[in-house]
Amino acid sequence: MSYYPPCPNLELTVGNRCHSDKSTLSTLLQDGVGGLSVKVAKDTDGLKKGEWIEVPPINGALVIIVGDILQILSNGRYVSVEHRVRTTKISSRVSIAVFTNPILSEKIGPLPLAVKDDVAFYREVSYLDYLVSTAHTGRRPLDFVENNNPAGF
Ligand SMILES: O=C(O)CCC(=O)C(=O)O
Ligand SMILES: [Fe+2]
């Protein structure tokens, strides 16, 4: 559960910084305040790469977020969305996220069904190695397993 207190000075507040989830799927219940937004990954009908789109709260609705592990398993077919949360000046906000994750020793890599013409975009690593791969570097763990990046970065 995350609690975001109101902040009178929005320039000094992070909320939840831009990140992608290291889960397979995340299921999110947000209250009615709003503040969650997702980053457009590539130019598509009327949307520009890098643009932020608000995810409006809908009463009774759950937000399903594709995580890094589903991106790897699906060989990039499903994209792990970057998202962030902005606080507001007047209301606090509460959200509840449930992360569905592999067990730590599980090997994670593109599923054979998702690999076309022998082109796997990600190399196989254990989930534990994935989690610790970029600790304290500020880098995205997805970069660590991309196959066009054999050094791991
Ligand atoms: O509070 C939210 O709406 C999102 C939280 C989140 O992105 C996370 O915990 O990974
Ligand atoms: Fe998240």
Short mmCIF file of C-alpha atoms and ligand atoms in Angstrom, two decimals:
data_model
loop_
_atom_site.label_atom_id
_atom_site.label_comp_id
_atom_site.label_asym_id
_atom_site.label_seq_id
_atom_site.Cartn_x
_atom_site.Cartn_y
_atom_site.Cartn_z
CA MET A 1 0.00 0.00 0.00
CA SER A 2 1.31 3.48 -0.83
CA TYR A 3 0.32 6.68 0.92
CA TYR A 4 1.04 10.00 -0.77
CA PRO A 5 0.47 12.97 1.56
CA PRO A 6 -0.61 16.29 0.04
CA CYS A 7 2.26 18.67 -0.61
CA PRO A 8 1.85 22.45 -0.92
CA ASN A 9 5.07 22.75 -2.92
CA LEU A 10 4.74 20.40 -5.92
CA GLU A 11 8.18 21.26 -7.35
CA LEU A 12 9.75 19.77 -4.21
CA THR A 13 7.75 16.53 -4.34
CA VAL A 14 8.48 13.33 -6.20
CA GLY A 15 5.47 11.11 -5.38
CA ASN A 16 6.62 7.99 -7.19
CA ARG A 17 9.38 8.62 -9.73
CA CYS A 18 9.33 7.32 -13.31
CA HIS A 19 9.90 3.55 -13.29
CA SER A 20 8.75 0.29 -14.79
CA ASP A 21 7.70 -2.55 -12.51
CA LYS A 22 10.04 -5.54 -12.17
CA SER A 23 6.98 -7.77 -11.94
CA THR A 24 5.25 -9.96 -14.47
CA LEU A 25 1.98 -8.12 -13.94
CA SER A 26 1.00 -5.49 -11.38
CA THR A 27 -2.60 -5.00 -10.32
CA LEU A 28 -3.33 -1.58 -8.92
CA LEU A 29 -6.28 -0.17 -7.03
CA GLN A 30 -6.19 3.61 -6.86
CA ASP A 31 -8.54 5.86 -4.91
CA GLY A 32 -10.44 8.74 -6.55
CA VAL A 33 -7.65 11.33 -6.34
CA GLY A 34 -5.67 10.48 -9.50
CA GLY A 35 -2.06 11.36 -10.20
CA LEU A 36 -0.87 8.17 -11.92
CA SER A 37 0.40 8.65 -15.45
CA VAL A 38 2.07 6.43 -18.05
CA LYS A 39 4.76 7.35 -20.57
CA VAL A 40 4.12 6.77 -24.29
CA ALA A 41 6.78 4.28 -25.47
CA LYS A 42 6.67 5.13 -29.19
CA ASP A 43 4.89 7.45 -31.60
CA THR A 44 1.39 6.14 -32.33
CA ASP A 45 -1.85 7.66 -33.60
CA GLY A 46 -1.76 11.16 -32.21
CA LEU A 47 0.58 10.29 -29.33
CA LYS A 48 4.23 11.26 -29.15
CA LYS A 49 6.98 9.13 -27.63
CA GLY A 50 7.82 10.41 -24.14
CA GLU A 51 4.44 12.10 -23.61
CA TRP A 52 2.75 11.46 -20.26
CA ILE A 53 -0.88 10.29 -20.18
CA GLU A 54 -3.00 10.46 -17.04
CA VAL A 55 -4.66 7.24 -15.90
CA PRO A 56 -7.93 8.58 -14.52
CA PRO A 57 -9.31 6.73 -11.52
CA ILE A 58 -12.48 4.80 -12.37
CA ASN A 59 -14.59 3.74 -9.45
CA GLY A 60 -14.32 -0.03 -8.95
CA ALA A 61 -11.70 -0.49 -11.70
CA LEU A 62 -8.30 -2.12 -11.33
CA VAL A 63 -5.33 -0.92 -13.37
CA ILE A 64 -3.28 -3.76 -14.86
CA ILE A 65 0.34 -2.83 -15.54
CA VAL A 66 2.56 -4.98 -17.75
CA GLY A 67 5.88 -5.49 -15.93
CA ASP A 68 9.43 -6.10 -17.18
CA ILE A 69 9.16 -9.87 -16.83
CA LEU A 70 6.16 -10.12 -19.17
CA GLN A 71 8.09 -7.99 -21.66
CA ILE A 72 10.95 -10.50 -21.52
CA LEU A 73 8.74 -13.63 -21.59
CA SER A 74 6.79 -12.26 -24.56
CA ASN A 75 10.04 -11.28 -26.33
CA GLY A 76 8.95 -7.65 -26.40
CA ARG A 77 5.40 -8.19 -27.65
CA TYR A 78 4.01 -6.74 -24.43
CA VAL A 79 5.82 -3.62 -23.29
CA SER A 80 6.51 -2.81 -19.66
CA VAL A 81 5.09 0.65 -19.29
CA GLU A 82 7.03 3.42 -17.53
CA HIS A 83 4.82 5.23 -15.06
CA ARG A 84 4.95 7.75 -12.23
CA VAL A 85 2.75 9.29 -9.59
CA ARG A 86 2.36 13.00 -8.93
CA THR A 87 1.10 14.24 -5.59
CA THR A 88 -1.47 17.04 -5.26
CA LYS A 89 -1.61 20.15 -3.11
CA ILE A 90 -4.90 19.38 -1.45
CA SER A 91 -5.57 15.65 -1.09
CA SER A 92 -3.65 12.70 0.16
CA ARG A 93 -3.77 9.60 -2.04
CA VAL A 94 -3.74 5.89 -1.27
CA SER A 95 -3.10 3.05 -3.72
CA ILE A 96 -2.76 -0.68 -3.30
CA ALA A 97 -0.51 -2.58 -5.69
CA VAL A 98 -0.22 -6.36 -5.94
CA PHE A 99 2.84 -7.54 -7.86
CA THR A 100 2.85 -10.95 -9.50
CA ASN A 101 6.49 -12.08 -9.62
CA PRO A 102 8.42 -15.25 -10.49
CA ILE A 103 10.22 -17.07 -7.70
CA LEU A 104 13.79 -15.79 -7.26
CA SER A 105 15.54 -18.87 -8.65
CA GLU A 106 13.33 -19.03 -11.77
CA LYS A 107 15.12 -18.55 -15.09
CA ILE A 108 13.56 -15.72 -17.06
CA GLY A 109 13.88 -15.50 -20.82
CA PRO A 110 11.72 -15.24 -23.94
CA LEU A 111 9.28 -18.15 -24.21
CA PRO A 112 9.95 -20.38 -27.27
CA LEU A 113 6.44 -19.59 -28.53
CA ALA A 114 7.28 -15.88 -28.58
CA VAL A 115 10.60 -16.25 -30.42
CA LYS A 116 10.32 -15.88 -34.21
CA ASP A 117 13.16 -16.88 -36.57
CA ASP A 118 15.41 -17.66 -33.59
CA VAL A 119 15.60 -13.99 -32.63
CA ALA A 120 15.43 -13.65 -28.86
CA PHE A 121 15.68 -10.02 -27.81
CA TYR A 122 16.59 -10.88 -24.22
CA ARG A 123 19.01 -13.33 -22.67
CA GLU A 124 18.06 -15.71 -19.91
CA VAL A 125 18.86 -14.82 -16.29
CA SER A 126 17.46 -15.84 -12.93
CA TYR A 127 14.88 -13.50 -11.48
CA LEU A 128 17.24 -12.84 -8.57
CA ASP A 129 20.03 -11.78 -10.94
CA TYR A 130 17.54 -9.61 -12.77
CA LEU A 131 16.54 -7.85 -9.56
CA VAL A 132 20.08 -7.13 -8.39
CA SER A 133 21.56 -6.50 -11.85
CA THR A 134 21.40 -2.75 -11.76
CA ALA A 135 21.07 -2.05 -8.06
CA HIS A 136 22.48 1.37 -7.15
CA THR A 137 23.36 2.19 -10.78
CA GLY A 138 20.19 4.06 -11.73
CA ARG A 139 19.95 1.94 -14.89
CA ARG A 140 16.96 -0.06 -16.06
CA PRO A 141 17.37 -3.82 -15.46
CA LEU A 142 15.82 -4.41 -18.91
CA ASP A 143 19.01 -2.95 -20.40
CA PHE A 144 20.97 -5.62 -18.53
CA VAL A 145 19.25 -8.50 -20.35
CA GLU A 146 18.86 -7.01 -23.82
CA ASN A 147 20.64 -9.16 -26.38
CA ASN A 148 22.01 -6.31 -28.44
CA ASN A 149 23.87 -5.35 -25.30
CA PRO A 150 26.11 -8.39 -24.66
CA ALA A 151 28.16 -6.71 -21.93
CA GLY A 152 24.99 -6.54 -19.91
CA PHE A 153 24.63 -2.77 -20.25
O1 LIG B 1 0.57 4.46 -6.50
C1 LIG B 1 0.39 4.14 -7.67
O2 LIG B 1 -0.61 4.43 -8.32
C2 LIG B 1 1.48 3.39 -8.42
C3 LIG B 1 2.46 2.70 -7.52
C4 LIG B 1 3.55 2.06 -8.32
O3 LIG B 1 3.78 2.37 -9.45
C5 LIG B 1 4.37 1.01 -7.70
O4 LIG B 1 4.24 0.76 -6.50
O5 LIG B 1 5.17 0.39 -8.43
FE FE B 2 5.00 0.91 -10.42
#
